[in-house]
Coordinates of C-alpha atoms and ligand atoms in Angstrom, one line a residue:
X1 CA -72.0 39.8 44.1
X2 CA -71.7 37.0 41.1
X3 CA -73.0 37.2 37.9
X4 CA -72.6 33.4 37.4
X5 CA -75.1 32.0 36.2
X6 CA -76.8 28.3 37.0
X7 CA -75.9 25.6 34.9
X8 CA -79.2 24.0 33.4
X9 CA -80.2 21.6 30.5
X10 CA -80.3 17.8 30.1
X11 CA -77.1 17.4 28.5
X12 CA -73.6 19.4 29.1
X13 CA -74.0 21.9 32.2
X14 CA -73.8 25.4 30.7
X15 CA -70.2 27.7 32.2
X16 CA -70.9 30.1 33.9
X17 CA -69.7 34.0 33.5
X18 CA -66.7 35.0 34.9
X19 CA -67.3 36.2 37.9
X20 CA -68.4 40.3 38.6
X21 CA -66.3 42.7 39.9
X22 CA -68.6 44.4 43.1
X23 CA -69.4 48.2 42.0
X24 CA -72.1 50.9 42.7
X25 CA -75.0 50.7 41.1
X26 CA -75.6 52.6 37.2
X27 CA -71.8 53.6 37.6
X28 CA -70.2 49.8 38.8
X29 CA -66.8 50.0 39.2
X30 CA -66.2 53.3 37.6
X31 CA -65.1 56.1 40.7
X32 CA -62.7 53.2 41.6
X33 CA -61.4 52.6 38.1
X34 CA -60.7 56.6 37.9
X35 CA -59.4 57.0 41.3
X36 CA -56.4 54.5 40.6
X37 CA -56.8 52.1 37.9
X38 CA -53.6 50.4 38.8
X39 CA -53.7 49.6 42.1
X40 CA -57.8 48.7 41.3
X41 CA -57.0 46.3 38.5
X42 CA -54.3 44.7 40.5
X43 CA -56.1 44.2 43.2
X44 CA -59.4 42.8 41.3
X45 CA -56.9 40.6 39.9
X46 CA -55.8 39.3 43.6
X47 CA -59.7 39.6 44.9
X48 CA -61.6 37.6 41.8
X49 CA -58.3 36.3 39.5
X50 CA -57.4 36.0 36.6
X51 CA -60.8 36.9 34.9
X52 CA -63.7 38.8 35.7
X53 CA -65.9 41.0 34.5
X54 CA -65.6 44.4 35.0
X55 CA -68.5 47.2 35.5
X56 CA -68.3 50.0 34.3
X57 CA -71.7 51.7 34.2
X58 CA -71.8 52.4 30.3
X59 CA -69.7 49.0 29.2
X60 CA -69.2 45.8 31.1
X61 CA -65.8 44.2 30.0
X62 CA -64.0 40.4 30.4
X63 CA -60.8 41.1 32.3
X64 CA -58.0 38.5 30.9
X65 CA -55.1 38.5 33.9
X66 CA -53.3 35.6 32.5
X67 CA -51.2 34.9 29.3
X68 CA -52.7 31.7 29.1
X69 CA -55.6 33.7 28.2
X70 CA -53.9 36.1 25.9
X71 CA -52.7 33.2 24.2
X72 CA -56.1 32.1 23.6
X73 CA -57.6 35.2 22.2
X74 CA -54.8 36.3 20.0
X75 CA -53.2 33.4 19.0
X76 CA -56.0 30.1 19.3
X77 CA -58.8 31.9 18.4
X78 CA -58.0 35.0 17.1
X79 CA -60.3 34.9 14.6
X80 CA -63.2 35.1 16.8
X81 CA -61.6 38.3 18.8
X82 CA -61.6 41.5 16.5
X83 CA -61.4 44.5 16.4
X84 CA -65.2 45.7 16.3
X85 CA -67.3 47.7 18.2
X86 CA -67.6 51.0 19.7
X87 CA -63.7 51.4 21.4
X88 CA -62.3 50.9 17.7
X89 CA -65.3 52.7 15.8
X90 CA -64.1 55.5 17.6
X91 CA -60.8 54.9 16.7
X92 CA -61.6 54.6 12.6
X93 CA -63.2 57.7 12.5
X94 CA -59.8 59.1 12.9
X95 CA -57.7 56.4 11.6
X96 CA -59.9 55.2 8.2
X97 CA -58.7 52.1 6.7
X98 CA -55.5 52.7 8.3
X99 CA -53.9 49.3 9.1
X100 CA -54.1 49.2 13.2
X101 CA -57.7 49.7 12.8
X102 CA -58.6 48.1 9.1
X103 CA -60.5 44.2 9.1
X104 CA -60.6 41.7 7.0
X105 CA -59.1 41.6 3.8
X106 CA -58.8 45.4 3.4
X107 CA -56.2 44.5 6.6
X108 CA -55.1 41.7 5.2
X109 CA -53.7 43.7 1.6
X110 CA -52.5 46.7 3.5
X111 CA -50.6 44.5 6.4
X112 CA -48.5 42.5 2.8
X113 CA -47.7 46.3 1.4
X114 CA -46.8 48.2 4.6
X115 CA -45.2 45.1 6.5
X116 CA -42.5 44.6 4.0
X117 CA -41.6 48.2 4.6
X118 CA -40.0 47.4 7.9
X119 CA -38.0 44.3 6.8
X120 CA -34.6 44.7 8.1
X121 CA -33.0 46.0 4.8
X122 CA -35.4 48.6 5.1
X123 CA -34.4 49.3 8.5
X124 CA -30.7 49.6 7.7
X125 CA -31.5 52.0 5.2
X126 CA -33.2 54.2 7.5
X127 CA -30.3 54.0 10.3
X128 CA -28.2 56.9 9.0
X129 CA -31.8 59.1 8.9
X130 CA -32.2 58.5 12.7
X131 CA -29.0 58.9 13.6
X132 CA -29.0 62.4 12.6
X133 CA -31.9 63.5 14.0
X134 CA -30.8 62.2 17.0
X135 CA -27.7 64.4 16.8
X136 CA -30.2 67.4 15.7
X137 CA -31.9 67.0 18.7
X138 CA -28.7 66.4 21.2
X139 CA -28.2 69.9 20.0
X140 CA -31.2 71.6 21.3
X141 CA -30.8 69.8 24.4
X142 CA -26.9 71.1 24.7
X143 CA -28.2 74.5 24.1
X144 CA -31.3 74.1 26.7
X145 CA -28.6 72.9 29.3
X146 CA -26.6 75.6 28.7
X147 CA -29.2 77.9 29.5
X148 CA -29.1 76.0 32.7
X149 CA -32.6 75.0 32.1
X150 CA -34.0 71.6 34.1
X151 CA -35.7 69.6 31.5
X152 CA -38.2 66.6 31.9
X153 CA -38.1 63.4 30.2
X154 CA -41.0 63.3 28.9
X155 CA -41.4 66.3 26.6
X156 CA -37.6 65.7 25.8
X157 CA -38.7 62.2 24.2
X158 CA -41.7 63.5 23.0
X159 CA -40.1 65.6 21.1
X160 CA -37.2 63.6 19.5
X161 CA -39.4 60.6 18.4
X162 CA -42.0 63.2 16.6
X163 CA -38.7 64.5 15.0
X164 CA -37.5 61.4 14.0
X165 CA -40.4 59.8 12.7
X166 CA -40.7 62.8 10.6
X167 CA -37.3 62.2 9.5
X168 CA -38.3 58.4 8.7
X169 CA -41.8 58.9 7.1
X170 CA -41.3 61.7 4.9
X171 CA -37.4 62.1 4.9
X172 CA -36.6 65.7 4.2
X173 CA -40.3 66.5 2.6
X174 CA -41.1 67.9 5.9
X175 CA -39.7 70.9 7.8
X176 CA -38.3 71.5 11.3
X177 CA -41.2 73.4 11.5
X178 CA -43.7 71.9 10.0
X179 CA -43.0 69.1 12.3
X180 CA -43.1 71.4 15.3
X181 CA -47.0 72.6 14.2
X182 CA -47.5 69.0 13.9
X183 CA -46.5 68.1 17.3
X184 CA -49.2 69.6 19.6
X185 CA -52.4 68.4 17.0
X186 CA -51.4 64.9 17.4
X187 CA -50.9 65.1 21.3
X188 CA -54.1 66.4 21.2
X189 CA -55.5 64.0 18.8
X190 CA -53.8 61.2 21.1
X191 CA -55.1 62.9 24.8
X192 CA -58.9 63.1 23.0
X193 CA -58.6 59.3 21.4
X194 CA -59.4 57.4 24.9
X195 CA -62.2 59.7 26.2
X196 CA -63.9 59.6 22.8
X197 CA -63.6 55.6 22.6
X198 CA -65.6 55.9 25.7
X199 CA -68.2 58.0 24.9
X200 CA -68.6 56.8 21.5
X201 CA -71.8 54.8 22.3
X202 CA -73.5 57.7 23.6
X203 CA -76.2 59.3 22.0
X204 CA -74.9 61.9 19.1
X205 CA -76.7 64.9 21.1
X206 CA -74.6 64.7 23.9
X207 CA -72.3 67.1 24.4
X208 CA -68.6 65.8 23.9
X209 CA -66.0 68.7 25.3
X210 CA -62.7 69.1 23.3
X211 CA -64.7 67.5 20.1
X212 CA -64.5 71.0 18.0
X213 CA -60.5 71.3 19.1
X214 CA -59.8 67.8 18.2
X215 CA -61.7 68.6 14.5
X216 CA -59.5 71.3 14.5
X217 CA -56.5 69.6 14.9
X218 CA -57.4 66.9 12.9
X219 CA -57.6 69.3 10.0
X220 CA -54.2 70.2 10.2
X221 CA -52.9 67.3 10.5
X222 CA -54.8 66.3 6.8
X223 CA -53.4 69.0 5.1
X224 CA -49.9 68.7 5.8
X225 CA -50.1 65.0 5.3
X226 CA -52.3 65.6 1.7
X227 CA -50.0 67.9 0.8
X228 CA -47.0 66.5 1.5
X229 CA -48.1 62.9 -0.6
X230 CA -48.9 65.0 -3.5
X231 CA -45.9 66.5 -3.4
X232 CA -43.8 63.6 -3.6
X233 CA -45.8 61.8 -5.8
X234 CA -44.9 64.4 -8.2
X235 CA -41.0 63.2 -7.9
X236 CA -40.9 59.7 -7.5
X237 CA -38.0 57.5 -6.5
X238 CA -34.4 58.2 -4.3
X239 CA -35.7 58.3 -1.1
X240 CA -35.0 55.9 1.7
X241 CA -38.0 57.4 3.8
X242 CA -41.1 55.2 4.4
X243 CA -43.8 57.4 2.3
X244 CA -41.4 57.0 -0.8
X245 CA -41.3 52.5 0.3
X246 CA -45.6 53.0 1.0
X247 CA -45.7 55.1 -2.3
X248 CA -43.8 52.5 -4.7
X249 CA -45.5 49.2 -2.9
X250 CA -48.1 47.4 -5.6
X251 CA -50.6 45.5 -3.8
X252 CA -49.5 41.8 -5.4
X253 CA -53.2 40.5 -6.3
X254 CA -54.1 44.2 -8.5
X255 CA -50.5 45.2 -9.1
X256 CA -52.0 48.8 -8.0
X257 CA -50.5 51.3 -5.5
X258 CA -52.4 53.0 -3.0
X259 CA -54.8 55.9 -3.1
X260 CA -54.0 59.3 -1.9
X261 CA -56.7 58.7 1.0
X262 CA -55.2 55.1 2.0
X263 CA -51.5 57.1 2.1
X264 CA -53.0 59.0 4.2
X265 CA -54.4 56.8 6.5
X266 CA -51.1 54.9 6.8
X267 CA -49.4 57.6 7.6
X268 CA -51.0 58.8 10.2
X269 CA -51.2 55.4 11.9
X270 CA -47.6 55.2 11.8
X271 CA -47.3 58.4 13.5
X272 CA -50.1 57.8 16.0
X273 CA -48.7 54.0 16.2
X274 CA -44.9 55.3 16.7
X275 CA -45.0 58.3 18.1
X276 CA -46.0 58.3 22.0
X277 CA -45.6 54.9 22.2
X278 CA -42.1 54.9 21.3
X279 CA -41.4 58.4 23.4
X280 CA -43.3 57.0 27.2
X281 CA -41.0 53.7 26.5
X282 CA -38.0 56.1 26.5
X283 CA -38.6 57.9 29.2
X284 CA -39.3 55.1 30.9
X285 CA -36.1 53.6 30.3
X286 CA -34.0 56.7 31.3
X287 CA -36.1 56.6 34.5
X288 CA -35.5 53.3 35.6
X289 CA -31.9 53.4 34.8
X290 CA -31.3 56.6 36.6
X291 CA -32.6 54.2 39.8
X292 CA -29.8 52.0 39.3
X293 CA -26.1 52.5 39.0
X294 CA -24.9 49.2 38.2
X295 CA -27.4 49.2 35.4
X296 CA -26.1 52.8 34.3
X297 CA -22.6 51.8 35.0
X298 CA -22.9 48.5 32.5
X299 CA -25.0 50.2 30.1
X300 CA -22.9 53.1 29.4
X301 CA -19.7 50.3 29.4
X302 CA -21.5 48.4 26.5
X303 CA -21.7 51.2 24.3
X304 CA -18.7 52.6 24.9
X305 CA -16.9 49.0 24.2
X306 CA -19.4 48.6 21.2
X307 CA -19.3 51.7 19.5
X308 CA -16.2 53.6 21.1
X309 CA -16.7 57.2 19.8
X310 CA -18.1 56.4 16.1
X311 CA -21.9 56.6 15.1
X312 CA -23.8 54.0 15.5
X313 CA -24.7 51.8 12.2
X314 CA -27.4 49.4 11.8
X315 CA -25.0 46.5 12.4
X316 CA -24.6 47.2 15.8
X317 CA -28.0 47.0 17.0
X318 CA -27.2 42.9 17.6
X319 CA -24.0 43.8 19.3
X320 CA -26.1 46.2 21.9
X321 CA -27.9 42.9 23.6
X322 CA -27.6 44.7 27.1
X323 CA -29.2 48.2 25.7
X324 CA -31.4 46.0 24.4
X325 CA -32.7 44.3 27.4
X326 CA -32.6 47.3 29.8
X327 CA -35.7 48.5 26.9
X328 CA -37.4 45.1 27.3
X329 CA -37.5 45.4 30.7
X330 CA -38.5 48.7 30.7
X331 CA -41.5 47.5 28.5
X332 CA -41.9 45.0 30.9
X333 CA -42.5 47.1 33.6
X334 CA -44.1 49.7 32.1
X335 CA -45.8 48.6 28.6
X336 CA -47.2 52.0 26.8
X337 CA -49.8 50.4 25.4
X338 CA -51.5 48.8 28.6
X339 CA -54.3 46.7 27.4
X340 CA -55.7 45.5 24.2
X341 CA -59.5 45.3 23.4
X342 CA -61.1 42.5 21.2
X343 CA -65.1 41.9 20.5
X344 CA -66.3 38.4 20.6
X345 CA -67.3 37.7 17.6
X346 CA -69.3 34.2 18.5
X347 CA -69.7 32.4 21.7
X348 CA -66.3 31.0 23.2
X349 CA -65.3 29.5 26.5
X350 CA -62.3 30.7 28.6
X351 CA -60.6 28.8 31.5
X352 CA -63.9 27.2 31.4
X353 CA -66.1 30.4 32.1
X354 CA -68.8 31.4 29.3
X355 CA -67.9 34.5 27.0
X356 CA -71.5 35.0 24.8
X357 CA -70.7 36.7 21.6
X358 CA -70.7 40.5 21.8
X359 CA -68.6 40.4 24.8
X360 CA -66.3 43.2 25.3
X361 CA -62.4 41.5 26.0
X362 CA -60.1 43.4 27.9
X363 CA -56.6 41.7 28.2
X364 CA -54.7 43.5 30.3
X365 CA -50.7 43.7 29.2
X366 CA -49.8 45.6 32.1
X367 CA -51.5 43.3 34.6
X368 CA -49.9 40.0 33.2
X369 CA -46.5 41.9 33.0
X370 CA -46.8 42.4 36.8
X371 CA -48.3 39.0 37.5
X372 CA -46.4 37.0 40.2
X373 CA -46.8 33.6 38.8
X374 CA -45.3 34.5 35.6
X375 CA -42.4 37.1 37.0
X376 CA -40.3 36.7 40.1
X377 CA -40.1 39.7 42.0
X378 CA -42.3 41.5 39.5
X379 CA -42.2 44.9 40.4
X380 CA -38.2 44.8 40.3
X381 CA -36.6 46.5 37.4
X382 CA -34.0 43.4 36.3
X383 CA -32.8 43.7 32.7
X384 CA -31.1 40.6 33.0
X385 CA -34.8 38.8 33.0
X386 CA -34.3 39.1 29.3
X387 CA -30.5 37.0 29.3
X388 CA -31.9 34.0 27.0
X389 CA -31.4 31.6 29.4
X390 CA -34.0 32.7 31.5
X391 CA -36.6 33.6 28.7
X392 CA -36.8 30.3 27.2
X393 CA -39.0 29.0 30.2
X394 CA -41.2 31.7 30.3
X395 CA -45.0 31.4 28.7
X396 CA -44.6 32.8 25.2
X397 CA -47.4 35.2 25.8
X398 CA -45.7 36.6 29.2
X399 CA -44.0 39.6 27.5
X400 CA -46.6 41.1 24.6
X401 CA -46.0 44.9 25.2
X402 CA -46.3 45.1 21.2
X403 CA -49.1 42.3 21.0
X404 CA -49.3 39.0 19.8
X405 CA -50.4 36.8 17.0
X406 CA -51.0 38.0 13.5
X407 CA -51.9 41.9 14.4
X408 CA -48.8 41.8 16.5
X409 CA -47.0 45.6 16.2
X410 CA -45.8 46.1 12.9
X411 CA -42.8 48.7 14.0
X412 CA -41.5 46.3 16.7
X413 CA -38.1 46.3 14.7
X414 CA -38.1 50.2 14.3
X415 CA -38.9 51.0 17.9
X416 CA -36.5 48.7 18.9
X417 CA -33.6 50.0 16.7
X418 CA -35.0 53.8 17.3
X419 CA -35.1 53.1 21.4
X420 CA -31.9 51.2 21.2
X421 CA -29.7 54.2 18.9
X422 CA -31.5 57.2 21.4
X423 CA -30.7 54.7 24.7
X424 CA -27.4 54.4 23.5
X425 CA -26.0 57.3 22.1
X426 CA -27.7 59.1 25.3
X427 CA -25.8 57.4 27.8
X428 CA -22.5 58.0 26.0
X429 CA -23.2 61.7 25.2
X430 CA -24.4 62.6 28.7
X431 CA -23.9 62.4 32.7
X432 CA -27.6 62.5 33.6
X433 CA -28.9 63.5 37.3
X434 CA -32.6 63.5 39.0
X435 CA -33.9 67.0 39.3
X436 CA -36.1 67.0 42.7
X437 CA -39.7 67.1 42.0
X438 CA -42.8 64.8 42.9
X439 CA -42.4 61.3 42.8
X440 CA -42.5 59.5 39.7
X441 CA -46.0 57.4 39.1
X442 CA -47.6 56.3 36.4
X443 CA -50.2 57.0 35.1
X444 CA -53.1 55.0 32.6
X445 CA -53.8 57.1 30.2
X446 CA -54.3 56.7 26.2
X447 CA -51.0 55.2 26.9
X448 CA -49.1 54.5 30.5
X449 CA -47.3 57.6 31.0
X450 CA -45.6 59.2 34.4
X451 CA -48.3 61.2 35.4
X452 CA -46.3 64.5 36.5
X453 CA -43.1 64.1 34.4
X454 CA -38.9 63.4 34.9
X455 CA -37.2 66.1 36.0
X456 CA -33.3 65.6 34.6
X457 CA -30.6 67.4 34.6
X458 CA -28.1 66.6 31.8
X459 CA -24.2 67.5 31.3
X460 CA -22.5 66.7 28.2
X461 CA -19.6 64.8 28.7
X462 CA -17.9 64.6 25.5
X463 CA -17.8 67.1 22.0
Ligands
HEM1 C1 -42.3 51.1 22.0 C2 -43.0 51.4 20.9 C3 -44.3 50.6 20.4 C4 -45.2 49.9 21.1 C5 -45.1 49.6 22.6 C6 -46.2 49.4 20.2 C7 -47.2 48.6 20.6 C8 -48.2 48.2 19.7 C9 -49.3 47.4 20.0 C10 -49.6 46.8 21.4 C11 -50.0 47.1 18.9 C12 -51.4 46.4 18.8 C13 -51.3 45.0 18.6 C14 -52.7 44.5 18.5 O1 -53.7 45.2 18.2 O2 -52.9 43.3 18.7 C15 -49.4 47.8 17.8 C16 -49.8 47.8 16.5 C17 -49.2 48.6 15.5 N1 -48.1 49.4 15.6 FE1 -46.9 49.5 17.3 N2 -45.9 49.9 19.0 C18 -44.7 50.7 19.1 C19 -44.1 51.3 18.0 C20 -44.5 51.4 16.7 C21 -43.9 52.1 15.7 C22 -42.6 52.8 15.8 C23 -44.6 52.0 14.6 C24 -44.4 52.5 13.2 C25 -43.6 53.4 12.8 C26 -45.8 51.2 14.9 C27 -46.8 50.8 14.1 C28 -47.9 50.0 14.4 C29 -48.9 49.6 13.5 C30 -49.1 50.1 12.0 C31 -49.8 48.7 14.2 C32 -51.0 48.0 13.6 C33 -50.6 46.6 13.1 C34 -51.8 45.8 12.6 O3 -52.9 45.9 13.2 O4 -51.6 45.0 11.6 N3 -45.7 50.8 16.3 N4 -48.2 48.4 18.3

């Protein structure tokens, strides 16, 4: 089936719609979607290319494949691809004005007071922060091997990025356990986000399961955060932590700071932004290196000739190029945050096909970071794709696991420093096996996650 539409009229021949993925009836192309969304996507991509549209019973979307097309939307024209309708409505109900979410120029003043925040200065500043909650958390994980225990990657990583976000956000304002009640609300918050973007164009009366938890959690997560930025702005000044950065930036035009609600927001993007995102990438990592020796073997050989036995220090993030790209690769392979939506805001034209305004965009990260003309081999793990010689003749939209164009990730630096500190003070700290368990697969969730865990087993090899 085709949804293309005839070309008529005297003058230029109208495009035609991309073409339409074949589906049931009411439902489209949902039970496939849900049965396996990876091995459905890439195969529409194989069956129809690079873009079609995609049924799914309650929402039709474009499918972009290519990143000559991601180009185009987020770079070209990205001011006729926003982020409007239902998907993000959803996700400002939760969010606010925070800045993943915000438009216009409410984004364009909170993008010039938070971006500066994560300048490299600022980075180095927080360095010495991370670094120790890294250690804190080694600890628990020396004592939980101790015990013998077999621990999974996931959860482990969960629960170190939570700790050290805490750590960068609010510095010591916050308290090991305050951060541990914070921990399951904002998985929840996460698990209920891509269900609820779903169904948020459904009538209000029907019924949405998990809403009254998710309210709950939500709730929680306000008044620690609320209480926690009236608190400091009660002592102002030395910290190094982002809320004490957010709380002293002056917007430039009003020479104001921000409101105790716009705080709020901010913060909690940063955590949802940072925090799963930042954890799935690391266990990702640890799982593809623990496929391969020679990467283990030349990872662990890097840090150990960059860093001997001292802490790592901000200066030695350039120095760590391999860590570096064994965590591009890994968000190569496995980008956390899959795909991207955008609304047409006005009639446009892609790869000559018709897309009328309203049209929901779906460019899919994962799908271009698998494509075979853009990647050799693609479904190889190969740091060494990321040496710069090879990069510099690949499409400049070909890697985009934090975006592209001017909403582009505005923690790129920090996850990058934060993956590259955990990566390679992990490696040096520990001998690290497979625990048996089922096979790894991922999953295409709110973010692209293993679906049953990593079962490790870890042994400290040094004090
Ligand atoms: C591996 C980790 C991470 C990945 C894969 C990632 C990925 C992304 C992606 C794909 C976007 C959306 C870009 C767009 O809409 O076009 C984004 C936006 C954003 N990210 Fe990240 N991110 C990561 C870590 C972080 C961290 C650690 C922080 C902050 C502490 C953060 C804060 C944000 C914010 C605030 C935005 C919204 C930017 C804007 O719209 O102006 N992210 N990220």
């Amino acid at each position: 089936m085709d949804s293309s539409s005839p070309s008529h009229g005297a003058s230029a021949p109208r495009a035609r719609l991309p073409p339409l993925a074949s589906g049931l009836p009411l439902v489209g192309s949902t039970p496939q979607v849900l049965a396996n969304p990876i091995r459905f996507l890439m195969r529409a991509r194989e069956r129809y290319g690079d873009i079609y549209t995609l049924d799914l019973g309650v929402q039709r979307m474009v499918v972009l494949n290519h990143p000559r097309q991601h180009e185009h939307v987020f770079l070209t024209k990205s001011k006729n691809y926003l982020k409007q309708g239902a998907l993000w409505d959803a996700m400002r109900t939760l969010l606010g004005n925070g800045l993943a979410v915000s438009q216009g120029e409410v984004w364009k003043r909170q993008r010039r007071m938070v971006h500066p925040q994560f300048h490299r200065q600022r980075l180095a500043r927080i360095t010495s922060l991370m670094v120790a909650a890294i250690e804190d958390q080694f600890e628990r994980w020396d004592e939980q091997t101790r015990a013998g225990q077999s621990l999974d990657a996931v959860p482990m990583f969960a629960e170190l990025t939570m700790k050290l976000l805490a750590k960068s956000v609010f510095g010591t304002a916050v308290s090991h356990e305050s951060v541990e009640t914070l921990r399951p609300e904002m998985l929840y918050v996460i698990k209920y986000m891509v269900p609820s973007m779903l169904t948020q164009s459904l009538p209000s009366w029907v019924p949405r399961p998990g809403e009254r938890r998710y309210q709950q959690a939500l709730e929680r997560i306000d008044r620690l955060l609320f209480s926690v930025i009236e608190q400091r702005r009660g002592e102002p000044g030395g910290s190094d932590d982002l809320l004490s950065m957010l709380l002293e930036a002056l917007d430039e035009e009003t020479g104001l700071p921000m409101q105790a609600r716009q705080l709020r927001d901010e913060t909690l993007t940063l955590f949802l932004a940072g925090y799963e995102t930042t954890s799935v990438a690391l266990a990702w990592a640890v799982h593809y290196i623990l496929e391969d020796a020679a990467v283990w073997r030349r990872l662990r050989e890097e840090v150990e000739q960059v860093l001997g036995d001292r802490e790592p220090t901000f200066g030695d993030m350039g120095e760590l190029k391999y860590t570096r790209m064994v965590i591009q690769e890994s968000l190569r392979i496995c980008p956390p945050i899959w795909w991207n939506p955008r609304l047409a805001m006005e009639d446009d034209e892609i790869d000559g096909y018709a897309i009328p305004k309203g049209s929901v965009i779906a460019p899919l990260t994962y799908v271009v970071h698998h494509h075979p003309d853009v990647w050799k081999d693609p479904e190889r793990f190969d740091p060494l794709r990321f040496a710069s010689e090879e990069g510099e003749t690949r499409h400049r939209c070909a890697w985009g696991p934090f975006g592209i164009g001017p909403r582009k990730c505005v923690g790129v630096e920090f996850a990058m420093m934060e993956a590259q500190l955990v990566l390679a003070m992990f490696v040096r700290r520990y001998d690290v096996s497979r625990m048996a368990g089922p096979p790894v697969e991922k999953a295409m969730l709110g973010t692209l996650r293993p679906k049953a865990g990593i079962p490790i087993g870890l042994h400290r090899r040094r004090s």
